[in-house]
PDB file of C-alpha atoms in Angstrom:
ATOM      1  CA  UNK A  10     134.710 101.607 129.887  1.00 37.00           C
ATOM      2  CA  UNK A  11     132.568 104.520 128.922  1.00 43.00           C
ATOM      3  CA  UNK A  12     132.993 106.966 126.016  1.00 61.00           C
ATOM      4  CA  UNK A  13     135.910 109.285 126.793  1.00 68.00           C
ATOM      5  CA  UNK A  14     137.792 107.631 129.613  1.00 79.00           C
ATOM      6  CA  UNK A  15     140.952 109.351 130.669  1.00 82.00           C
ATOM      7  CA  UNK A  16     143.850 107.860 132.393  1.00 83.00           C
ATOM      8  CA  UNK A  17     145.415 108.407 134.737  1.00 89.00           C
ATOM      9  CA  UNK A  18     142.718 109.832 136.856  1.00 90.00           C
ATOM     10  CA  UNK A  19     145.345 111.820 138.804  1.00 93.00           C
ATOM     11  CA  UNK A  20     148.884 112.857 137.936  1.00 95.00           C
ATOM     12  CA  UNK A  21     151.381 114.685 140.020  1.00 96.00           C
ATOM     13  CA  UNK A  22     154.616 115.953 138.462  1.00 96.00           C
ATOM     14  CA  UNK A  23     157.383 118.472 139.165  1.00 97.00           C
ATOM     15  CA  UNK A  24     157.542 121.792 137.232  1.00 97.00           C
ATOM     16  CA  UNK A  25     159.479 121.356 134.113  1.00 97.00           C
ATOM     17  CA  UNK A  26     158.486 117.754 133.543  1.00 97.00           C
ATOM     18  CA  UNK A  27     156.238 116.570 130.803  1.00 97.00           C
ATOM     19  CA  UNK A  28     152.691 115.376 131.508  1.00 97.00           C
ATOM     20  CA  UNK A  29     150.892 112.779 129.369  1.00 96.00           C
ATOM     21  CA  UNK A  30     147.214 112.031 129.574  1.00 95.00           C
ATOM     22  CA  UNK A  31     145.396 109.477 127.590  1.00 95.00           C
ATOM     23  CA  UNK A  32     141.798 109.128 126.477  1.00 94.00           C
ATOM     24  CA  UNK A  33     139.980 106.187 125.096  1.00 94.00           C
ATOM     25  CA  UNK A  34     136.519 106.229 123.404  1.00 92.00           C
ATOM     26  CA  UNK A  35     134.155 103.719 121.958  1.00 90.00           C
ATOM     27  CA  UNK A  36     132.200 105.124 119.014  1.00 86.00           C
ATOM     28  CA  UNK A  37     133.182 106.782 115.692  1.00 86.00           C
ATOM     29  CA  UNK A  38     134.064 110.434 115.978  1.00 89.00           C
ATOM     30  CA  UNK A  39     134.350 113.456 113.706  1.00 89.00           C
ATOM     31  CA  UNK A  40     136.915 115.077 115.966  1.00 92.00           C
ATOM     32  CA  UNK A  41     138.261 114.994 119.466  1.00 94.00           C
ATOM     33  CA  UNK A  42     138.706 118.056 121.637  1.00 95.00           C
ATOM     34  CA  UNK A  43     140.706 118.619 124.804  1.00 96.00           C
ATOM     35  CA  UNK A  44     139.575 121.009 127.523  1.00 96.00           C
ATOM     36  CA  UNK A  45     141.092 122.286 130.734  1.00 96.00           C
ATOM     37  CA  UNK A  46     139.087 123.103 133.861  1.00 93.00           C
ATOM     38  CA  UNK A  47     140.444 124.859 136.894  1.00 90.00           C
ATOM     39  CA  UNK A  48     138.684 123.876 140.094  1.00 82.00           C
ATOM     40  CA  UNK A  49     135.111 125.006 140.099  1.00 74.00           C
ATOM     41  CA  UNK A  50     135.605 127.105 137.001  1.00 82.00           C
ATOM     42  CA  UNK A  51     134.634 126.946 133.327  1.00 87.00           C
ATOM     43  CA  UNK A  52     135.970 124.764 130.517  1.00 93.00           C
ATOM     44  CA  UNK A  53     138.788 126.257 128.421  1.00 94.00           C
ATOM     45  CA  UNK A  54     139.213 124.905 124.945  1.00 94.00           C
ATOM     46  CA  UNK A  55     142.755 123.660 124.266  1.00 96.00           C
ATOM     47  CA  UNK A  56     142.905 121.898 120.968  1.00 96.00           C
ATOM     48  CA  UNK A  57     140.780 120.053 118.426  1.00 95.00           C
ATOM     49  CA  UNK A  58     142.106 117.184 116.275  1.00 96.00           C
ATOM     50  CA  UNK A  59     140.058 115.908 113.342  1.00 94.00           C
ATOM     51  CA  UNK A  60     139.446 112.251 112.741  1.00 93.00           C
ATOM     52  CA  UNK A  61     141.674 112.258 109.636  1.00 94.00           C
ATOM     53  CA  UNK A  62     144.585 113.820 111.612  1.00 96.00           C
ATOM     54  CA  UNK A  63     147.139 111.925 113.645  1.00 97.00           C
ATOM     55  CA  UNK A  64     149.031 114.600 115.509  1.00 98.00           C
ATOM     56  CA  UNK A  65     148.626 118.344 116.201  1.00 97.00           C
ATOM     57  CA  UNK A  66     150.578 120.863 118.085  1.00 96.00           C
ATOM     58  CA  UNK A  67     149.672 124.101 119.850  1.00 95.00           C
ATOM     59  CA  UNK A  68     152.402 125.819 121.871  1.00 97.00           C
ATOM     60  CA  UNK A  69     153.476 123.326 124.584  1.00 97.00           C
ATOM     61  CA  UNK A  70     150.594 121.025 123.726  1.00 98.00           C
ATOM     62  CA  UNK A  71     150.832 117.923 121.533  1.00 98.00           C
ATOM     63  CA  UNK A  72     147.859 115.829 120.777  1.00 98.00           C
ATOM     64  CA  UNK A  73     147.800 112.532 119.016  1.00 97.00           C
ATOM     65  CA  UNK A  74     144.861 110.494 117.715  1.00 97.00           C
ATOM     66  CA  UNK A  75     144.711 106.913 116.744  1.00 96.00           C
ATOM     67  CA  UNK A  76     141.324 106.095 115.402  1.00 94.00           C
ATOM     68  CA  UNK A  77     142.139 102.377 114.965  1.00 95.00           C
ATOM     69  CA  UNK A  78     142.685 102.186 118.677  1.00 95.00           C
ATOM     70  CA  UNK A  79     140.066 104.797 119.532  1.00 95.00           C
ATOM     71  CA  UNK A  80     142.509 106.598 121.652  1.00 95.00           C
ATOM     72  CA  UNK A  81     144.110 109.990 122.048  1.00 96.00           C
ATOM     73  CA  UNK A  82     146.857 111.451 124.132  1.00 97.00           C
ATOM     74  CA  UNK A  83     147.619 114.945 125.372  1.00 97.00           C
ATOM     75  CA  UNK A  84     151.196 115.853 126.075  1.00 98.00           C
ATOM     76  CA  UNK A  85     152.047 119.064 127.988  1.00 98.00           C
ATOM     77  CA  UNK A  86     155.765 119.751 127.731  1.00 97.00           C
ATOM     78  CA  UNK A  87     157.809 121.727 130.217  1.00 97.00           C
ATOM     79  CA  UNK A  88     154.897 121.914 132.643  1.00 97.00           C
ATOM     80  CA  UNK A  89     154.309 124.856 134.914  1.00 97.00           C
ATOM     81  CA  UNK A  90     152.485 125.290 138.225  1.00 96.00           C
ATOM     82  CA  UNK A  91     149.795 127.176 136.330  1.00 95.00           C
ATOM     83  CA  UNK A  92     149.016 124.020 134.324  1.00 97.00           C
ATOM     84  CA  UNK A  93     147.554 122.521 137.522  1.00 97.00           C
ATOM     85  CA  UNK A  94     143.932 121.715 136.480  1.00 96.00           C
ATOM     86  CA  UNK A  95     141.655 118.944 135.316  1.00 94.00           C
ATOM     87  CA  UNK A  96     141.917 117.947 131.682  1.00 96.00           C
ATOM     88  CA  UNK A  97     139.122 116.419 129.730  1.00 95.00           C
ATOM     89  CA  UNK A  98     138.850 114.920 126.384  1.00 95.00           C
ATOM     90  CA  UNK A  99     135.570 115.260 124.507  1.00 95.00           C
ATOM     91  CA  UNK A 100     134.528 113.290 121.514  1.00 94.00           C
ATOM     92  CA  UNK A 101     132.420 115.067 118.923  1.00 90.00           C
ATOM     93  CA  UNK A 102     129.578 113.347 117.172  1.00 79.00           C
ATOM     94  CA  UNK A 103     127.514 114.906 114.361  1.00 74.00           C
ATOM     95  CA  UNK A 104     123.801 114.907 115.025  1.00 71.00           C
ATOM     96  CA  UNK A 105     120.994 114.408 112.508  1.00 69.00           C
ATOM     97  CA  UNK A 106     120.006 118.048 112.901  1.00 65.00           C
ATOM     98  CA  UNK A 107     123.369 119.134 111.626  1.00 65.00           C
ATOM     99  CA  UNK A 108     124.780 120.178 114.955  1.00 69.00           C
ATOM    100  CA  UNK A 109     127.281 118.383 117.138  1.00 78.00           C
ATOM    101  CA  UNK A 110     127.451 117.389 120.724  1.00 88.00           C
ATOM    102  CA  UNK A 111     130.383 116.748 122.905  1.00 93.00           C
ATOM    103  CA  UNK A 112     130.667 113.641 125.119  1.00 93.00           C
ATOM    104  CA  UNK A 113     133.198 114.278 127.958  1.00 93.00           C
ATOM    105  CA  UNK A 114     135.453 111.896 129.650  1.00 90.00           C
ATOM    106  CA  UNK A 115     136.036 111.566 133.386  1.00 88.00           C
ATOM    107  CA  UNK A 116     139.114 113.745 133.361  1.00 91.00           C
ATOM    108  CA  UNK A 117     142.701 113.678 134.536  1.00 94.00           C
ATOM    109  CA  UNK A 118     143.575 115.847 137.537  1.00 94.00           C
ATOM    110  CA  UNK A 119     147.000 117.222 136.936  1.00 96.00           C
ATOM    111  CA  UNK A 120     149.010 118.672 139.744  1.00 97.00           C
ATOM    112  CA  UNK A 121     152.251 120.445 138.928  1.00 97.00           C
ATOM    113  CA  UNK A 122     154.423 121.069 141.937  1.00 95.00           C
ATOM    114  CA  UNK A 123     157.220 123.669 142.322  1.00 90.00           C
TER     115      UNK A 123
ATOM    116  CA  UNK B  20     138.860 138.086 122.476  1.00 78.00           C
ATOM    117  CA  UNK B  21     135.152 137.350 122.360  1.00 82.00           C
ATOM    118  CA  UNK B  22     133.850 135.019 124.998  1.00 92.00           C
ATOM    119  CA  UNK B  23     130.604 133.334 126.182  1.00 95.00           C
ATOM    120  CA  UNK B  24     129.187 134.967 129.282  1.00 96.00           C
ATOM    121  CA  UNK B  25     126.633 133.548 131.702  1.00 97.00           C
ATOM    122  CA  UNK B  26     124.518 135.020 134.451  1.00 96.00           C
ATOM    123  CA  UNK B  27     124.097 134.680 137.288  1.00 96.00           C
ATOM    124  CA  UNK B  28     127.307 132.999 138.483  1.00 95.00           C
ATOM    125  CA  UNK B  29     125.480 131.342 141.407  1.00 97.00           C
ATOM    126  CA  UNK B  30     121.744 130.823 141.797  1.00 97.00           C
ATOM    127  CA  UNK B  31     120.162 129.388 144.909  1.00 98.00           C
ATOM    128  CA  UNK B  32     116.521 128.328 144.660  1.00 97.00           C
ATOM    129  CA  UNK B  33     113.990 126.282 146.554  1.00 97.00           C
ATOM    130  CA  UNK B  34     112.754 123.035 145.236  1.00 97.00           C
ATOM    131  CA  UNK B  35     109.765 123.436 142.936  1.00 97.00           C
ATOM    132  CA  UNK B  36     110.682 126.943 141.905  1.00 98.00           C
ATOM    133  CA  UNK B  37     111.380 127.935 138.325  1.00 98.00           C
ATOM    134  CA  UNK B  38     114.854 129.238 137.399  1.00 98.00           C
ATOM    135  CA  UNK B  39     116.131 130.824 134.208  1.00 97.00           C
ATOM    136  CA  UNK B  40     119.817 130.694 133.420  1.00 98.00           C
ATOM    137  CA  UNK B  41     121.131 133.221 130.940  1.00 97.00           C
ATOM    138  CA  UNK B  42     123.889 133.037 128.428  1.00 97.00           C
ATOM    139  CA  UNK B  43     125.261 135.411 125.835  1.00 97.00           C
ATOM    140  CA  UNK B  44     127.087 133.361 123.135  1.00 96.00           C
ATOM    141  CA  UNK B  45     129.804 134.704 120.996  1.00 94.00           C
ATOM    142  CA  UNK B  46     128.150 137.031 118.479  1.00 91.00           C
ATOM    143  CA  UNK B  47     128.857 135.380 115.107  1.00 89.00           C
ATOM    144  CA  UNK B  48     128.224 131.813 116.425  1.00 92.00           C
ATOM    145  CA  UNK B  49     125.424 129.712 115.069  1.00 91.00           C
ATOM    146  CA  UNK B  50     125.150 126.688 117.349  1.00 92.00           C
ATOM    147  CA  UNK B  51     124.316 126.872 120.983  1.00 95.00           C
ATOM    148  CA  UNK B  52     124.410 124.293 123.742  1.00 96.00           C
ATOM    149  CA  UNK B  53     123.769 123.716 127.396  1.00 98.00           C
ATOM    150  CA  UNK B  54     125.768 121.201 129.359  1.00 97.00           C
ATOM    151  CA  UNK B  55     125.678 120.450 133.051  1.00 97.00           C
ATOM    152  CA  UNK B  56     128.260 119.083 135.551  1.00 94.00           C
ATOM    153  CA  UNK B  57     127.086 117.574 138.840  1.00 94.00           C
ATOM    154  CA  UNK B  58     129.764 118.019 141.445  1.00 90.00           C
ATOM    155  CA  UNK B  59     132.502 115.453 141.009  1.00 86.00           C
ATOM    156  CA  UNK B  60     130.931 114.030 137.848  1.00 89.00           C
ATOM    157  CA  UNK B  61     131.421 114.318 134.118  1.00 90.00           C
ATOM    158  CA  UNK B  62     130.182 117.166 132.039  1.00 94.00           C
ATOM    159  CA  UNK B  63     126.907 116.033 130.413  1.00 95.00           C
ATOM    160  CA  UNK B  64     125.275 117.262 127.267  1.00 95.00           C
ATOM    161  CA  UNK B  65     121.750 118.589 127.689  1.00 97.00           C
ATOM    162  CA  UNK B  66     120.629 120.281 124.440  1.00 96.00           C
ATOM    163  CA  UNK B  67     121.797 121.772 121.196  1.00 93.00           C
ATOM    164  CA  UNK B  68     119.994 124.636 119.427  1.00 93.00           C
ATOM    165  CA  UNK B  69     120.416 125.800 115.869  1.00 90.00           C
ATOM    166  CA  UNK B  70     118.339 127.938 113.562  1.00 88.00           C
ATOM    167  CA  UNK B  71     115.962 128.735 116.343  1.00 90.00           C
ATOM    168  CA  UNK B  72     115.096 125.248 117.190  1.00 91.00           C
ATOM    169  CA  UNK B  73     116.382 122.343 119.289  1.00 92.00           C
ATOM    170  CA  UNK B  74     118.521 120.102 117.038  1.00 89.00           C
ATOM    171  CA  UNK B  75     119.238 117.429 119.754  1.00 90.00           C
ATOM    172  CA  UNK B  76     118.506 116.809 123.390  1.00 92.00           C
ATOM    173  CA  UNK B  77     119.562 114.184 125.873  1.00 93.00           C
ATOM    174  CA  UNK B  78     117.438 112.042 128.127  1.00 93.00           C
ATOM    175  CA  UNK B  79     118.075 114.489 130.956  1.00 93.00           C
ATOM    176  CA  UNK B  80     116.385 117.318 129.018  1.00 95.00           C
ATOM    177  CA  UNK B  81     112.801 116.347 129.886  1.00 93.00           C
ATOM    178  CA  UNK B  82     109.677 118.462 129.900  1.00 94.00           C
ATOM    179  CA  UNK B  83     110.941 120.454 132.898  1.00 96.00           C
ATOM    180  CA  UNK B  84     113.603 122.017 130.741  1.00 97.00           C
ATOM    181  CA  UNK B  85     113.209 124.444 127.876  1.00 97.00           C
ATOM    182  CA  UNK B  86     115.512 126.726 125.907  1.00 97.00           C
ATOM    183  CA  UNK B  87     114.989 130.003 124.124  1.00 95.00           C
ATOM    184  CA  UNK B  88     116.822 132.524 122.127  1.00 93.00           C
ATOM    185  CA  UNK B  89     114.434 135.429 122.690  1.00 86.00           C
ATOM    186  CA  UNK B  90     116.256 138.334 121.113  1.00 86.00           C
ATOM    187  CA  UNK B  91     119.108 137.174 118.908  1.00 80.00           C
ATOM    188  CA  UNK B  92     121.730 137.582 121.498  1.00 87.00           C
ATOM    189  CA  UNK B  93     120.683 135.841 124.692  1.00 94.00           C
ATOM    190  CA  UNK B  94     120.262 132.036 125.013  1.00 96.00           C
ATOM    191  CA  UNK B  95     118.307 130.878 128.092  1.00 97.00           C
ATOM    192  CA  UNK B  96     117.728 127.623 129.862  1.00 98.00           C
ATOM    193  CA  UNK B  97     114.608 127.417 131.984  1.00 98.00           C
ATOM    194  CA  UNK B  98     113.874 124.744 134.551  1.00 98.00           C
ATOM    195  CA  UNK B  99     110.232 124.901 135.398  1.00 96.00           C
ATOM    196  CA  UNK B 100     110.126 123.075 138.759  1.00 95.00           C
ATOM    197  CA  UNK B 101     113.517 122.488 140.146  1.00 97.00           C
ATOM    198  CA  UNK B 102     114.471 119.317 141.992  1.00 96.00           C
ATOM    199  CA  UNK B 103     117.229 118.672 144.403  1.00 97.00           C
ATOM    200  CA  UNK B 104     119.005 116.615 141.793  1.00 96.00           C
ATOM    201  CA  UNK B 105     119.099 119.618 139.429  1.00 97.00           C
ATOM    202  CA  UNK B 106     121.891 121.034 141.569  1.00 98.00           C
ATOM    203  CA  UNK B 107     124.845 121.347 139.294  1.00 97.00           C
ATOM    204  CA  UNK B 108     127.095 123.746 137.360  1.00 96.00           C
ATOM    205  CA  UNK B 109     125.369 124.620 134.090  1.00 98.00           C
ATOM    206  CA  UNK B 110     127.527 125.563 131.158  1.00 97.00           C
ATOM    207  CA  UNK B 111     126.528 127.317 127.975  1.00 97.00           C
ATOM    208  CA  UNK B 112     128.658 126.855 124.834  1.00 96.00           C
ATOM    209  CA  UNK B 113     128.558 128.113 121.347  1.00 95.00           C
ATOM    210  CA  UNK B 114     130.336 127.550 118.019  1.00 92.00           C
ATOM    211  CA  UNK B 115     130.604 128.774 114.531  1.00 89.00           C
ATOM    212  CA  UNK B 116     129.538 126.599 111.549  1.00 82.00           C
ATOM    213  CA  UNK B 117     133.167 125.595 110.907  1.00 77.00           C
ATOM    214  CA  UNK B 118     135.477 124.998 112.720  1.00 73.00           C
ATOM    215  CA  UNK B 119     133.793 122.785 115.344  1.00 83.00           C
ATOM    216  CA  UNK B 120     135.379 124.068 118.555  1.00 90.00           C
ATOM    217  CA  UNK B 121     132.838 124.767 121.219  1.00 92.00           C
ATOM    218  CA  UNK B 122     133.586 127.699 123.471  1.00 94.00           C
ATOM    219  CA  UNK B 123     132.183 127.491 126.948  1.00 95.00           C
ATOM    220  CA  UNK B 124     130.985 130.095 129.413  1.00 95.00           C
ATOM    221  CA  UNK B 125     132.175 130.219 133.003  1.00 94.00           C
ATOM    222  CA  UNK B 126     129.067 128.476 134.161  1.00 96.00           C
ATOM    223  CA  UNK B 127     126.216 129.053 136.565  1.00 97.00           C
ATOM    224  CA  UNK B 128     126.258 127.085 139.807  1.00 97.00           C
ATOM    225  CA  UNK B 129     122.684 126.152 140.605  1.00 98.00           C
ATOM    226  CA  UNK B 130     121.917 125.092 144.158  1.00 98.00           C
ATOM    227  CA  UNK B 131     118.469 123.696 144.896  1.00 98.00           C
ATOM    228  CA  UNK B 132     117.520 123.470 148.509  1.00 97.00           C
TER     229      UNK B 132
END
């Protein structure tokens, strides 16, 4: 699989349920970031987890990171119709010039139905 | 809340024409990026820019592409001679030194006909 593969590719749930999305990657990372994209729109930053962190929370979001398995998960609790979007993980690698670049996964399309 | 802005939102151009996509990053940010997303595909890194020079570029970013920060606030991506396969959504992003979160603009949809 390629760097930053999400699964499932698509997920359909009822409002109020929890949604879990997984991301696997191949190379060493400095951190991993999750983004949301509504159809045809920009990327909204959700949360960043550093390589030395195992779990992070932000509101209804919970992210875990397992660097030994090179995987991460994003849990959205008590989902709402407004959470309907595509969710991407992006691995962050430091570059020789001192900057960083994000390598995005294929994304999970989440649909939350009323 | 500060945000990255991009203009235009949609640009239609003919093959072989030059286009300039414009971005205004968040004002205190130091690192600037361009990414693109071809319809239905992954978001791909194009180039990163720091301290008035390119710090990294991808294989996609060939001689047809250039970036500039002409006036300390704008950050531009120029494609000298557009090809059909350049049709994509182009995103600008910026970040502070630390933390490392990159903040993205709403994108410019480029259509090459």
